[in-house]
Amino acid sequence: TVFLHEAFCDHEQVVFVSDEAAGLKAIIAIHDTTLGPALGGCRMYPYADEEAALRDALRLSRGMTYKAAACGLDLGGGKAVIIGDPLSQKTPSLLEAMGRAVERLAGRYITAEDVGTTVADAAEIRKATRHVVGLPVALGGTGDPSPTTALGVFHGLAAAVRHRWGADSLAGQHVAVQGLGNVGWHLCQLLHEAGASLTVSDVQASRVAKAVATFAARAVAPESIYAAEVDIFAPCAMGAVLNDDTVTRLRCAIVAGAANNQLAHEEHGEVLRSRSILYAPDFVINAGGMIRVASERDGYDQDLVDRGVAGIGHTLLAILQSAEAEDVPTQAAALRLAQTRLAQARAARALR
Ligand code: NAD
């Protein structure tokens, strides 16, 4: 069924990994290496079945290709998923077995931390492969990429606000942040410092209580955040949150957040446009972490990373302007930007 899978139309390679002794069952999806080796995190999640894991690996790896292409990185897109519960099934030997699987791909795929894995896990994986980034600072890495992802999202929000209202700051904007994890929390911090007011939700009550106390945020139940009357909705929890059930409930002017694959289907981008809601394509504005971990390969340079992350705002603004000029959904304009860069690289390679 892999060859017939709806999401397997343009992947270069999909590897199924099994290491019985280490308890490892994983899938590594390499979507496209036109621009460089495929970079993407290693997710660990208790998927309901193999189909769900495969779907995630295929969708997420394609997103990584577009993210790198749109942000001007010389990298391709890949992703690994480990099938299992990170709280009860993650062991050093499982991570090392994952490292061996990555090593066998000889650099075509570079892994990193992701949902369900940490910077410390990347260090375990490092024991078996050189092809891992997002390492602890003590090992020459750049540590947790989340603050940089949040900064990129913040630049994206500022660009969206500039495009929508001509405002040059986020002061006074009301933002609903869904998910107060690594990225969502840092984003709240940046928004609070910039003078925005916050409405927040999380399935973990302690995180919500902390945000209320720290940022004077208004708390709403997880299901109520979609209908919050705000200027901006920032999804920073899970994917597919913009779906048939939610897009008609939104009461915001802009959707801009960190979560991967926010649109359940491409047509939800069209629904947002028909409702005059400006959507900041996720793979463009959540690229900050990728820019940061990628910098480990050439020697981390803070200035270069800062410029790259600030560039997310400029890239998004150009995408929003071209979508408006051509009357197409912003997601379509962002995909076209990424696909154009890929097509140019393929054409240049064919001439060599
Ligand atoms: P995280 O696991 O640290 O945080 C996710 C938060 O969302 C948790 O606090 C969780 O309790 C909460 N949550 C889960 N379900 C929820 C729901 N239904 N309603 C409200 N809250 C809910 O993850 P993270 O690293 O902060 O990443 C957040 C999102 O951003 C993910 O989709 C991730 O793929 C994406 N992303 C993260 C990075 C990064 O650098 N960490 C980079 C790019 C994209």
XYZ file of N, CA and C and ligand atoms in Angstrom, residues 43 60 67 79 113-116 144-150 178-185 201-204 207 222-223 225-226 235-239 258-260 286-287 289-290, ligand 1:
176
model
N 10.475 12.065 15.202
C 9.313 12.151 16.092
C 9.076 10.796 16.755
N 5.017 15.072 6.790
C 5.979 15.952 7.460
C 7.260 16.118 6.642
N 9.808 23.826 3.410
C 10.316 24.776 4.408
C 11.733 25.216 4.035
N 11.991 13.181 7.261
C 11.450 13.074 8.621
C 11.512 11.623 9.040
N 15.958 16.515 16.953
C 14.852 16.285 17.902
C 13.527 16.719 17.281
N 12.436 16.252 17.831
C 11.108 16.600 17.328
C 10.110 16.322 18.449
N 8.830 16.324 18.128
C 7.817 16.012 19.133
C 8.116 14.612 19.701
N 8.203 14.504 21.011
C 8.443 13.205 21.646
C 9.913 12.847 21.784
N 18.244 23.493 22.338
C 16.809 23.482 22.008
C 16.481 24.523 20.927
N 15.937 24.094 19.783
C 15.632 25.063 18.714
C 14.347 25.866 18.952
N 13.555 25.473 19.956
C 12.216 26.067 20.102
C 12.203 27.592 20.254
N 13.116 28.192 21.070
C 13.074 29.659 21.167
C 13.281 30.331 19.812
N 14.119 29.723 18.967
C 14.373 30.312 17.644
C 13.157 30.112 16.737
N 12.498 28.961 16.882
C 11.257 28.764 16.117
C 10.239 29.833 16.522
N 10.131 30.063 17.844
C 9.174 31.064 18.333
C 9.522 32.457 17.797
N -2.648 28.715 20.960
C -3.102 27.342 21.265
C -1.870 26.464 21.505
N -1.684 26.028 22.748
C -0.530 25.185 23.061
C 0.579 25.993 23.704
N 0.888 25.659 24.963
C 1.897 26.419 25.705
C 3.123 25.553 25.975
N 3.540 24.812 24.951
C 4.722 23.965 25.067
C 5.977 24.778 24.777
N 6.974 24.109 24.237
C 8.273 24.762 24.021
C 8.163 26.016 23.167
N 7.456 25.915 22.042
C 7.366 27.075 21.142
C 6.308 28.058 21.643
N 5.123 27.539 21.984
C 4.019 28.412 22.399
C 4.388 29.291 23.584
N 5.116 28.719 24.535
C 5.481 29.506 25.719
C 6.420 30.653 25.337
N -4.740 28.536 25.526
C -5.348 27.254 25.896
C -4.274 26.174 25.842
N -4.447 25.177 26.687
C -3.590 23.988 26.649
C -4.358 22.878 27.338
N -4.061 21.636 26.953
C -4.730 20.522 27.634
C -4.095 20.277 29.003
N -2.945 20.905 29.257
C -2.302 20.777 30.568
C -2.636 22.019 31.396
N 0.056 24.489 32.803
C 0.679 25.436 31.863
C -0.209 26.664 31.675
N -9.725 24.241 25.775
C -9.123 23.894 24.471
C -10.078 24.034 23.286
N -11.309 23.593 23.421
C -12.238 23.641 22.291
C -12.738 25.059 22.000
N -10.956 27.866 21.971
C -9.976 28.828 21.432
C -10.292 29.205 19.982
N -10.911 28.278 19.242
C -11.197 28.569 17.824
C -12.158 29.746 17.681
N -1.817 28.787 16.183
C -1.806 27.368 16.562
C -0.372 26.901 16.843
N -0.119 26.478 18.067
C 1.222 26.016 18.443
C 1.137 24.672 19.163
N 0.169 23.837 18.748
C 0.035 22.519 19.391
C 0.156 21.433 18.330
N -0.967 21.035 17.745
C -0.927 19.902 16.806
C -1.271 20.361 15.376
N -1.129 19.411 14.427
C -1.459 19.704 13.038
C -2.951 19.545 12.771
N 3.000 28.100 14.948
C 4.149 27.215 14.744
C 3.802 25.807 14.298
N 2.595 25.343 14.587
C 2.287 23.929 14.351
C 2.508 23.554 12.888
N 2.992 22.333 12.670
C 3.193 21.832 11.309
C 1.875 21.368 10.723
N 7.410 28.710 10.552
C 8.000 27.915 11.642
C 9.394 27.376 11.298
N 10.062 28.045 10.362
C 11.370 27.550 9.897
C 12.543 27.961 10.785
N 13.619 27.129 13.771
C 14.370 26.030 14.383
C 15.229 25.303 13.364
N 14.685 25.138 12.164
C 15.445 24.454 11.108
C 16.676 25.285 10.727
P 5.380 20.744 22.708
O 5.028 19.307 22.763
O 6.461 21.277 23.586
O 4.074 21.623 23.016
C 2.793 21.323 22.553
C 1.813 21.862 23.585
O 0.501 21.730 23.047
C 1.834 21.085 24.904
O 1.866 21.983 25.982
C 0.520 20.299 24.861
O -0.009 20.056 26.151
C -0.340 21.250 24.062
N -1.524 20.644 23.446
C -1.677 19.405 22.940
N -2.926 19.239 22.476
C -3.569 20.417 22.669
C -4.885 20.889 22.401
N -5.805 20.118 21.826
N -5.203 22.158 22.742
C -4.297 22.958 23.338
N -3.032 22.562 23.628
C -2.680 21.309 23.294
O 5.673 21.056 21.169
P 6.479 22.291 20.567
O 7.908 21.917 20.390
O 6.126 23.535 21.313
O 5.858 22.364 19.103
C 4.545 22.866 18.892
C 4.157 22.694 17.429
O 5.086 23.407 16.606
C 4.199 21.241 16.935
O 3.178 21.083 15.986
C 5.556 21.131 16.243
O 5.542 20.158 15.221
C 5.678 22.529 15.652
N 7.078 22.926 15.436
C 7.937 22.970 16.478
C 9.262 23.355 16.266
C 10.249 23.433 17.407
O 11.317 24.034 17.229
N 9.956 22.905 18.563
C 9.678 23.704 14.967
C 8.750 23.679 13.922
C 7.451 23.283 14.170
